[in-house]
């Protein structure tokens, strides 16, 4: 059986968002889960990375009530090259939101609807002042996505 690949694309411009990216990577790499986990920044992610993935976890900050510019750049570069081949790809999202995250969530829904990606759950919005529990929530999300991909649920 081929090992499946989970691509994590995480915008991590601060020490706290780096903690979230690390939590996602560690959760997906749980010892009971057998998936290949690739962690990349949006600017380093190419269409070939998405094409090689069986699922994608995206982490972004909320900037001016929208996704981070580098996250938008990721979609600008990868949208059309992956559009036909990655329809139905399992997808999850976490948003580090200083405000409420709704603008970012809406933009992501619009883009991923066009890509026909399959959300495994609603966006995880980590809202307000930093809380250490945010990392635990992201770790659980990544673990859920990775386990589901390995089991063929997603």
mmCIF file of C-alpha atoms in Angstrom, residues 31-140:
data_model
loop_
_atom_site.group_PDB
_atom_site.id
_atom_site.type_symbol
_atom_site.label_atom_id
_atom_site.label_comp_id
_atom_site.label_asym_id
_atom_site.label_seq_id
_atom_site.Cartn_x
_atom_site.Cartn_y
_atom_site.Cartn_z
ATOM 1 C CA UNK A 31 3.327 7.699 15.926
ATOM 2 C CA UNK A 32 0.064 5.817 15.293
ATOM 3 C CA UNK A 33 -0.460 7.460 11.896
ATOM 4 C CA UNK A 34 1.429 6.412 8.783
ATOM 5 C CA UNK A 35 1.390 9.339 6.357
ATOM 6 C CA UNK A 36 4.145 11.325 4.713
ATOM 7 C CA UNK A 37 3.906 14.862 6.109
ATOM 8 C CA UNK A 38 5.345 17.805 4.194
ATOM 9 C CA UNK A 39 5.419 21.247 5.825
ATOM 10 C CA UNK A 40 6.010 24.267 3.597
ATOM 11 C CA UNK A 41 5.515 27.988 3.673
ATOM 12 C CA UNK A 42 3.094 29.437 1.107
ATOM 13 C CA UNK A 43 5.904 31.101 -0.835
ATOM 14 C CA UNK A 44 7.840 27.830 -1.096
ATOM 15 C CA UNK A 45 4.860 25.723 -2.166
ATOM 16 C CA UNK A 46 4.600 24.966 -5.873
ATOM 17 C CA UNK A 47 1.796 23.359 -7.892
ATOM 18 C CA UNK A 48 3.863 20.152 -7.999
ATOM 19 C CA UNK A 49 3.679 19.957 -4.190
ATOM 20 C CA UNK A 50 -0.110 20.134 -4.283
ATOM 21 C CA UNK A 51 -0.306 17.624 -7.128
ATOM 22 C CA UNK A 52 1.801 15.165 -5.086
ATOM 23 C CA UNK A 53 -0.437 15.506 -2.003
ATOM 24 C CA UNK A 54 -3.422 13.404 -1.013
ATOM 25 C CA UNK A 55 -4.706 16.075 1.395
ATOM 26 C CA UNK A 56 -3.890 19.650 2.352
ATOM 27 C CA UNK A 57 -3.943 21.514 5.653
ATOM 28 C CA UNK A 58 -3.649 25.263 5.273
ATOM 29 C CA UNK A 59 -2.761 27.691 8.037
ATOM 30 C CA UNK A 60 -2.976 31.425 7.534
ATOM 31 C CA UNK A 61 -3.158 34.613 9.469
ATOM 32 C CA UNK A 62 -5.995 37.078 9.103
ATOM 33 C CA UNK A 63 -4.642 40.291 7.616
ATOM 34 C CA UNK A 64 -6.965 43.258 7.116
ATOM 35 C CA UNK A 65 -10.005 40.931 7.377
ATOM 36 C CA UNK A 66 -8.568 38.696 4.629
ATOM 37 C CA UNK A 67 -6.022 35.904 4.265
ATOM 38 C CA UNK A 68 -2.322 36.711 4.363
ATOM 39 C CA UNK A 69 -0.911 38.009 1.099
ATOM 40 C CA UNK A 70 1.485 35.069 0.815
ATOM 41 C CA UNK A 71 -1.434 32.670 1.213
ATOM 42 C CA UNK A 72 -3.242 34.463 -1.603
ATOM 43 C CA UNK A 73 -0.053 34.263 -3.668
ATOM 44 C CA UNK A 74 0.004 30.485 -3.098
ATOM 45 C CA UNK A 75 -3.485 30.216 -4.571
ATOM 46 C CA UNK A 76 -2.658 32.604 -7.422
ATOM 47 C CA UNK A 77 0.248 30.372 -8.482
ATOM 48 C CA UNK A 78 -1.317 26.983 -7.843
ATOM 49 C CA UNK A 79 -5.023 27.354 -8.653
ATOM 50 C CA UNK A 80 -5.104 26.603 -12.364
ATOM 51 C CA UNK A 81 -2.252 24.056 -12.456
ATOM 52 C CA UNK A 82 -4.054 21.870 -9.861
ATOM 53 C CA UNK A 83 -7.692 22.634 -10.715
ATOM 54 C CA UNK A 84 -8.516 19.544 -12.777
ATOM 55 C CA UNK A 85 -6.379 16.940 -11.034
ATOM 56 C CA UNK A 86 -7.078 17.740 -7.376
ATOM 57 C CA UNK A 87 -10.866 17.963 -7.334
ATOM 58 C CA UNK A 88 -12.225 16.300 -4.204
ATOM 59 C CA UNK A 89 -8.939 16.637 -2.293
ATOM 60 C CA UNK A 90 -9.501 16.564 1.491
ATOM 61 C CA UNK A 91 -8.810 19.991 2.964
ATOM 62 C CA UNK A 92 -8.712 21.646 6.366
ATOM 63 C CA UNK A 93 -7.978 25.190 7.439
ATOM 64 C CA UNK A 94 -6.889 27.024 10.532
ATOM 65 C CA UNK A 95 -6.911 30.815 10.768
ATOM 66 C CA UNK A 96 -4.982 32.817 13.342
ATOM 67 C CA UNK A 97 -7.350 35.756 13.644
ATOM 68 C CA UNK A 98 -6.797 38.846 15.713
ATOM 69 C CA UNK A 99 -10.322 39.908 14.758
ATOM 70 C CA UNK A 100 -13.032 37.356 13.906
ATOM 71 C CA UNK A 101 -11.679 35.475 10.869
ATOM 72 C CA UNK A 102 -14.925 35.621 8.901
ATOM 73 C CA UNK A 103 -13.487 37.475 5.891
ATOM 74 C CA UNK A 104 -10.645 34.989 5.620
ATOM 75 C CA UNK A 105 -13.001 32.027 6.012
ATOM 76 C CA UNK A 106 -15.348 33.381 3.318
ATOM 77 C CA UNK A 107 -12.465 33.938 0.887
ATOM 78 C CA UNK A 108 -11.200 30.399 1.526
ATOM 79 C CA UNK A 109 -14.668 28.944 0.974
ATOM 80 C CA UNK A 110 -14.886 30.766 -2.352
ATOM 81 C CA UNK A 111 -11.470 29.607 -3.558
ATOM 82 C CA UNK A 112 -11.805 26.009 -2.397
ATOM 83 C CA UNK A 113 -15.330 25.749 -3.811
ATOM 84 C CA UNK A 114 -13.853 26.691 -7.180
ATOM 85 C CA UNK A 115 -11.153 24.050 -6.707
ATOM 86 C CA UNK A 116 -13.830 21.563 -5.574
ATOM 87 C CA UNK A 117 -11.785 20.584 -2.535
ATOM 88 C CA UNK A 118 -13.557 18.653 0.200
ATOM 89 C CA UNK A 119 -13.551 20.332 3.615
ATOM 90 C CA UNK A 120 -13.275 17.779 6.409
ATOM 91 C CA UNK A 121 -14.720 20.260 8.931
ATOM 92 C CA UNK A 122 -15.439 23.951 9.324
ATOM 93 C CA UNK A 123 -12.457 26.274 9.528
ATOM 94 C CA UNK A 124 -10.712 26.361 12.886
ATOM 95 C CA UNK A 125 -10.601 30.043 13.808
ATOM 96 C CA UNK A 126 -8.113 30.876 16.549
ATOM 97 C CA UNK A 127 -9.529 34.217 17.553
ATOM 98 C CA UNK A 128 -8.384 37.039 19.809
ATOM 99 C CA UNK A 129 -5.395 37.199 22.109
ATOM 100 C CA UNK A 130 -2.908 34.322 21.891
ATOM 101 C CA UNK A 131 -3.779 31.245 23.945
ATOM 102 C CA UNK A 132 -1.489 28.255 24.370
ATOM 103 C CA UNK A 133 -4.492 26.014 23.687
ATOM 104 C CA UNK A 134 -4.440 27.196 20.046
ATOM 105 C CA UNK A 135 -1.488 24.896 19.353
ATOM 106 C CA UNK A 136 -3.350 21.925 20.849
ATOM 107 C CA UNK A 137 -6.365 22.643 18.653
ATOM 108 C CA UNK A 138 -4.209 22.781 15.510
ATOM 109 C CA UNK A 139 -2.403 19.595 16.515
ATOM 110 C CA UNK A 140 -5.752 17.813 16.908
#
